[in-house]
Short mmCIF file of C-alpha atoms and ligand atoms in Angstrom, two decimals:
data_model
loop_
_atom_site.label_atom_id
_atom_site.label_comp_id
_atom_site.label_asym_id
_atom_site.label_seq_id
_atom_site.Cartn_x
_atom_site.Cartn_y
_atom_site.Cartn_z
CA LYS A 1 -27.15 -1.32 1.01
CA ALA A 2 -24.62 -4.11 1.28
CA GLN A 3 -23.28 -4.84 4.72
CA LEU A 4 -19.57 -4.38 4.38
CA PHE A 5 -18.18 -4.96 7.83
CA ASP A 6 -19.61 -7.27 10.34
CA LYS A 7 -17.96 -7.34 13.68
CA SER A 8 -18.63 -10.66 15.32
CA SER A 9 -20.27 -10.18 18.65
CA THR A 10 -19.03 -12.22 21.55
CA ASP A 11 -22.32 -14.09 21.96
CA ASN A 12 -22.05 -16.07 18.73
CA LYS A 13 -18.35 -16.58 18.96
CA VAL A 14 -16.88 -19.26 16.70
CA THR A 15 -14.05 -21.33 18.19
CA PHE A 16 -11.78 -24.14 16.99
CA ARG A 17 -14.31 -26.56 18.41
CA ASP A 18 -16.66 -25.56 15.59
CA VAL A 19 -14.03 -26.26 12.96
CA ALA A 20 -13.73 -29.99 12.30
CA GLY A 21 -10.68 -31.52 10.67
CA LEU A 22 -8.28 -28.98 9.11
CA ASP A 23 -5.67 -29.89 11.72
CA GLY A 24 -2.78 -28.57 9.66
CA ALA A 25 -4.51 -25.27 8.96
CA LYS A 26 -5.53 -24.87 12.59
CA GLN A 27 -1.96 -25.46 13.67
CA GLU A 28 -0.76 -22.78 11.29
CA VAL A 29 -3.22 -20.18 12.54
CA GLU A 30 -2.49 -21.07 16.16
CA GLU A 31 0.49 -18.70 16.06
CA ILE A 32 -1.76 -15.85 14.90
CA VAL A 33 -4.14 -16.55 17.79
CA ALA A 34 -1.27 -16.50 20.27
CA PHE A 35 -0.05 -13.19 18.86
CA LEU A 36 -3.50 -11.55 18.92
CA ARG A 37 -3.96 -12.63 22.53
CA ASN A 38 -0.78 -10.98 23.61
CA PRO A 39 0.89 -8.86 20.92
CA SER A 40 3.42 -7.21 23.21
CA ARG A 41 4.95 -10.52 24.24
CA TYR A 42 6.05 -10.99 20.63
CA THR A 43 6.94 -7.46 19.69
CA GLU A 44 8.96 -6.80 22.84
CA LEU A 45 11.34 -9.54 21.78
CA GLY A 46 11.62 -8.04 18.34
CA GLY A 47 9.64 -10.81 16.68
CA LYS A 48 7.91 -10.14 13.41
CA ILE A 49 4.45 -11.58 13.03
CA PRO A 50 3.17 -12.02 9.49
CA LYS A 51 0.73 -9.29 8.50
CA GLY A 52 -1.43 -11.59 6.58
CA ALA A 53 -2.10 -15.12 5.47
CA LEU A 54 -4.05 -16.43 2.57
CA LEU A 55 -6.47 -19.30 3.12
CA VAL A 56 -6.56 -21.26 -0.11
CA GLY A 57 -8.99 -24.03 -0.98
CA PRO A 58 -12.21 -25.09 -2.68
CA PRO A 59 -15.57 -23.47 -1.82
CA GLY A 60 -17.28 -24.50 1.40
CA THR A 61 -14.23 -26.04 3.05
CA GLY A 62 -14.33 -23.74 6.07
CA LYS A 63 -12.05 -20.83 5.21
CA THR A 64 -14.47 -18.22 6.54
CA LEU A 65 -15.22 -20.43 9.52
CA LEU A 66 -11.52 -20.79 10.33
CA ALA A 67 -10.94 -17.02 10.08
CA LYS A 68 -13.85 -16.40 12.45
CA ALA A 69 -12.49 -19.04 14.80
CA VAL A 70 -9.12 -17.24 14.92
CA ALA A 71 -10.95 -14.09 16.04
CA GLY A 72 -13.09 -16.11 18.44
CA GLU A 73 -10.17 -17.95 20.01
CA ALA A 74 -8.23 -14.74 20.44
CA ASP A 75 -11.36 -12.89 21.55
CA VAL A 76 -10.76 -9.99 19.18
CA PRO A 77 -13.08 -8.16 16.73
CA PHE A 78 -13.62 -9.60 13.26
CA PHE A 79 -14.00 -7.24 10.33
CA SER A 80 -14.90 -8.73 7.01
CA MET A 81 -15.57 -7.85 3.44
CA SER A 82 -15.94 -9.83 0.28
CA GLY A 83 -14.07 -9.11 -2.91
CA SER A 84 -17.27 -9.65 -4.83
CA ASP A 85 -18.80 -6.59 -3.11
CA PHE A 86 -16.37 -4.51 -5.12
CA VAL A 87 -17.34 -5.73 -8.52
CA GLU A 88 -19.14 -3.07 -10.56
CA MET A 89 -18.62 -0.36 -8.06
CA PHE A 90 -18.62 3.34 -8.83
CA VAL A 91 -15.28 4.96 -9.32
CA GLY A 92 -13.51 5.64 -6.05
CA VAL A 93 -15.96 3.75 -3.86
CA GLY A 94 -13.94 0.54 -3.62
CA ALA A 95 -10.77 2.31 -2.56
CA SER A 96 -12.57 4.43 0.00
CA ARG A 97 -14.26 1.37 1.50
CA VAL A 98 -10.90 -0.33 1.85
CA ARG A 99 -9.55 2.79 3.55
CA ASP A 100 -12.53 2.88 5.93
CA LEU A 101 -12.19 -0.77 6.76
CA PHE A 102 -8.54 -0.42 7.71
CA ARG A 103 -9.19 2.74 9.68
CA GLN A 104 -11.91 1.04 11.72
CA ALA A 105 -9.73 -2.00 12.25
CA LYS A 106 -6.75 0.02 13.46
CA GLU A 107 -8.98 1.69 16.05
CA LYS A 108 -10.05 -1.70 17.37
CA SER A 109 -6.74 -3.53 17.24
CA PRO A 110 -5.79 -6.20 17.99
CA CYS A 111 -8.26 -7.60 15.48
CA ILE A 112 -8.76 -9.61 12.31
CA ILE A 113 -9.62 -8.28 8.87
CA PHE A 114 -11.03 -11.02 6.68
CA ILE A 115 -11.28 -10.55 2.91
CA ASP A 116 -13.29 -13.30 1.29
CA GLU A 117 -13.03 -13.95 -2.47
CA ILE A 118 -9.94 -11.79 -2.58
CA ASP A 119 -9.37 -12.87 -6.20
CA ALA A 120 -12.29 -10.63 -7.22
CA ILE A 121 -10.10 -7.64 -6.27
CA GLY A 122 -6.67 -9.17 -6.52
CA ARG A 123 -6.69 -10.74 -9.98
CA ALA A 124 -3.47 -10.01 -11.82
CA ARG A 125 -3.56 -6.55 -13.31
CA GLY A 126 -3.68 -5.64 -16.96
CA ARG A 127 -5.05 -8.92 -18.27
CA ASN A 128 -8.61 -7.91 -18.80
CA PRO A 129 -9.05 -5.23 -21.47
CA ASN A 130 -12.60 -4.57 -20.24
CA MET A 131 -11.65 -1.08 -19.06
CA GLY A 132 -14.11 0.80 -16.74
CA ALA A 133 -14.83 -1.83 -14.11
CA ASN A 134 -11.32 -3.17 -14.40
CA ASP A 135 -9.80 0.22 -13.65
CA GLU A 136 -11.89 0.50 -10.55
CA ARG A 137 -10.84 -2.97 -9.42
CA GLU A 138 -7.23 -1.90 -9.87
CA ASN A 139 -7.83 1.18 -7.75
CA THR A 140 -9.26 -1.02 -5.05
CA LEU A 141 -6.35 -3.42 -5.27
CA ASN A 142 -3.85 -0.56 -5.12
CA GLN A 143 -5.56 0.83 -2.05
CA LEU A 144 -5.40 -2.59 -0.41
CA LEU A 145 -1.68 -2.85 -1.15
CA THR A 146 -1.11 0.65 0.18
CA GLU A 147 -2.99 -0.12 3.38
CA MET A 148 -1.10 -3.36 3.90
CA ASP A 149 2.20 -1.57 3.51
CA GLY A 150 1.08 1.38 5.59
CA PHE A 151 0.85 -0.26 8.94
CA GLY A 152 3.59 -1.98 10.80
CA THR A 153 3.65 -5.53 12.06
CA ASN A 154 3.16 -4.12 15.53
CA SER A 155 -0.23 -2.66 14.77
CA GLY A 156 -1.96 -5.84 15.91
CA VAL A 157 -4.12 -6.06 12.79
CA ILE A 158 -3.89 -9.40 11.00
CA ILE A 159 -5.36 -9.75 7.54
CA LEU A 160 -6.67 -13.09 6.40
CA GLY A 161 -7.65 -13.47 2.77
CA ALA A 162 -9.55 -16.37 1.25
CA THR A 163 -9.56 -17.62 -2.30
CA ASN A 164 -9.96 -20.76 -4.34
CA ARG A 165 -7.77 -19.32 -7.08
CA ALA A 166 -4.39 -18.35 -5.63
CA ASP A 167 -2.88 -18.93 -9.08
CA ILE A 168 -4.62 -15.91 -10.64
CA LEU A 169 -3.70 -13.45 -7.90
CA ASP A 170 -1.55 -10.44 -8.63
CA LYS A 171 1.98 -11.24 -7.53
CA ALA A 172 2.13 -7.94 -5.68
CA LEU A 173 -0.36 -9.32 -3.16
CA LEU A 174 1.83 -12.32 -2.44
CA ARG A 175 5.03 -10.37 -1.90
CA ALA A 176 6.86 -10.45 1.45
CA GLY A 177 5.12 -8.31 4.04
CA ARG A 178 1.72 -8.87 2.43
CA PHE A 179 0.03 -12.25 1.99
CA ASP A 180 3.33 -14.05 2.15
CA ARG A 181 1.89 -17.18 3.73
CA GLN A 182 -0.54 -19.60 2.21
CA ILE A 183 -2.56 -21.95 4.35
CA HIS A 184 -4.20 -24.77 2.44
CA VAL A 185 -7.69 -25.84 3.29
CA GLU A 186 -8.67 -28.98 1.42
CA LEU A 187 -11.80 -31.05 0.97
CA PRO A 188 -12.22 -33.38 3.96
CA ASP A 189 -11.15 -37.03 3.89
CA LEU A 190 -13.25 -39.81 5.46
CA HIS A 191 -12.09 -39.14 9.02
CA GLU A 192 -12.55 -35.42 8.67
CA ARG A 193 -16.04 -35.94 7.29
CA ILE A 194 -16.87 -37.99 10.39
CA ASP A 195 -15.69 -35.08 12.54
CA ILE A 196 -17.65 -32.56 10.49
CA PHE A 197 -20.80 -34.69 10.82
CA ARG A 198 -20.23 -34.80 14.58
CA VAL A 199 -20.12 -31.00 14.75
CA HIS A 200 -23.24 -30.51 12.67
CA LEU A 201 -25.19 -33.29 14.35
CA ARG A 202 -24.72 -31.67 17.76
CA PRO A 203 -28.00 -29.77 17.61
CA VAL A 204 -29.86 -32.53 15.70
CA LYS A 205 -32.01 -35.14 17.46
CA ILE A 206 -30.72 -38.26 15.78
CA ASP A 207 -31.97 -41.80 16.07
CA SER A 208 -29.72 -43.77 18.42
CA SER A 209 -28.96 -46.37 15.74
CA LEU A 210 -27.54 -43.81 13.32
CA ASP A 211 -24.04 -44.70 12.13
CA ILE A 212 -21.96 -41.61 11.47
CA ASP A 213 -19.30 -43.71 9.78
CA PHE A 214 -21.89 -44.77 7.21
CA LEU A 215 -22.82 -41.14 6.52
CA ALA A 216 -19.20 -40.16 6.01
CA ARG A 217 -18.70 -43.05 3.59
CA GLN A 218 -21.74 -41.94 1.57
CA THR A 219 -20.35 -38.45 1.06
CA PRO A 220 -16.97 -38.54 -0.70
CA GLY A 221 -16.16 -35.21 -2.33
CA PHE A 222 -18.52 -33.32 -0.04
CA SER A 223 -17.26 -30.10 1.51
CA GLY A 224 -17.97 -29.09 5.09
CA ALA A 225 -20.67 -26.78 3.77
CA ASP A 226 -22.28 -29.70 1.89
CA ILE A 227 -22.23 -31.81 5.06
CA ALA A 228 -23.78 -29.00 7.11
CA ASN A 229 -26.42 -28.88 4.41
CA VAL A 230 -27.05 -32.66 4.59
CA CYS A 231 -27.58 -32.49 8.36
CA ASN A 232 -30.01 -29.62 8.09
CA GLU A 233 -31.86 -31.11 5.16
CA ALA A 234 -32.21 -34.48 6.94
CA ALA A 235 -33.73 -32.74 9.97
CA LEU A 236 -36.19 -30.91 7.72
CA ILE A 237 -37.15 -34.11 5.92
CA ALA A 238 -37.77 -35.90 9.23
CA ALA A 239 -39.79 -32.97 10.57
CA ARG A 240 -41.93 -32.88 7.46
CA LYS A 241 -42.76 -36.55 8.08
CA GLY A 242 -43.68 -35.80 11.67
CA LYS A 243 -40.85 -37.91 13.11
CA ARG A 244 -39.44 -37.39 16.61
CA THR A 245 -35.86 -38.22 15.65
CA VAL A 246 -33.87 -38.02 12.42
CA GLU A 247 -33.24 -41.47 10.95
CA LYS A 248 -30.80 -43.04 8.53
CA GLN A 249 -33.30 -42.87 5.64
CA ASP A 250 -33.74 -39.13 6.15
CA PHE A 251 -29.99 -38.71 5.74
CA ILE A 252 -29.96 -40.88 2.64
CA ASP A 253 -32.75 -38.76 1.14
CA ALA A 254 -30.91 -35.58 2.11
CA VAL A 255 -27.68 -36.82 0.48
CA ASP A 256 -29.63 -37.67 -2.70
CA ARG A 257 -31.17 -34.25 -2.78
CA ILE A 258 -27.84 -32.51 -2.27
CA VAL A 259 -26.04 -34.67 -4.83
CA GLY A 260 -28.83 -33.69 -7.27
CA GLY A 261 -28.22 -30.03 -6.46
CA LEU A 262 -24.46 -30.40 -6.87
CA GLU A 263 -24.89 -32.11 -10.23
CA ARG A 264 -27.10 -29.31 -11.46
CA LYS A 265 -24.51 -26.80 -10.27
CA THR A 266 -21.65 -28.52 -12.11
CA LYS A 267 -23.74 -28.76 -15.26
CA LEU A 268 -24.38 -25.04 -15.09
CA THR A 269 -20.74 -24.20 -14.68
CA THR A 270 -19.33 -26.58 -17.28
P1 LIG B 1 -16.35 -20.14 0.26
O1 LIG B 1 -15.07 -20.35 -0.48
O2 LIG B 1 -17.56 -20.60 -0.51
O3 LIG B 1 -16.50 -18.79 0.89
P2 LIG B 1 -15.51 -21.23 2.77
O4 LIG B 1 -14.34 -22.13 2.56
O5 LIG B 1 -15.29 -19.89 3.32
O6 LIG B 1 -16.36 -21.19 1.45
P3 LIG B 1 -17.27 -21.54 4.95
O7 LIG B 1 -18.13 -20.37 4.58
O8 LIG B 1 -16.34 -21.36 6.06
O9 LIG B 1 -16.51 -22.04 3.67
O10 LIG B 1 -18.17 -22.80 5.24
C1 LIG B 1 -19.57 -22.76 5.13
C2 LIG B 1 -20.20 -23.55 6.25
O11 LIG B 1 -19.88 -24.94 6.07
C3 LIG B 1 -19.67 -23.20 7.61
O12 LIG B 1 -20.36 -22.14 8.19
C4 LIG B 1 -19.88 -24.51 8.36
O13 LIG B 1 -21.22 -24.61 8.79
C5 LIG B 1 -19.64 -25.56 7.31
N1 LIG B 1 -18.24 -26.04 7.33
C6 LIG B 1 -17.32 -25.93 6.34
N2 LIG B 1 -16.15 -26.49 6.68
C7 LIG B 1 -16.31 -26.96 7.94
C8 LIG B 1 -15.47 -27.65 8.86
N3 LIG B 1 -14.19 -27.95 8.56
N4 LIG B 1 -15.98 -27.97 10.06
C9 LIG B 1 -17.25 -27.68 10.39
N5 LIG B 1 -18.09 -27.04 9.57
C10 LIG B 1 -17.66 -26.69 8.35
#
């Protein structure tokens, strides 16, 4: 049975320190963190906090990580589900899961609800004539819209959605009072890649001569997830060779392996 909600426990809390680069995005979610830490300070003054924001960007750029970090920084529960869990679901199940999720979240507010791959539910309606499954997706989407409208800004529940296709989303989702804010999360530039390497090399025993700048220059177009992968792969390669530290060559081999994997992936999808 698919795990629908996972509430992050405090012991593996993600914070902004784990999120490298993405300065603009972090700044934008800072306000949400401040609100979740102390909702009454905002509501007492009559302020309206957005109910939701949409994190938009390519796969592996840290959207899920950032959402978890918002919960971690604010020290509030994190409820999550993925739009893809709702594909090919029996009639009525999607809507009832959405209802359950919101009910649980309201009980634990202030908190975050994170909906990954929201485009799987929120694709514009009425485009796909493939009835059955499509109808059920629409039911799920309608339930989501109903839930978002049904609670006030003072409820302390903030909904973060993630997608790499904001352009195909149903306009109803983007309307004021729903996901009316978009936060862009892009592929990292050279400096951001250096920072991401720093984060993922923290637990790795690297050779003292290793040049992180060099690694970042070897990895244009890599996402944060790809870089995390490189660091792990390099450690595995070094371990397999019985080394005591991870050396430059291990990273070069890891990059080669991952570029190979990425090329296969693009071939499959094109
Ligand atoms: P998807 O669209 O595929 O769901 P995503 O944008 O949600 O991807 P994450 O799941 O957050 O990406 O990223 C996967 C992993 O990649 C993270 O758990 C983390 O290890 C690493 N990562 C991605 N971006 C960053 C970043 N900016 N800083 C540090 N690590 C990162």
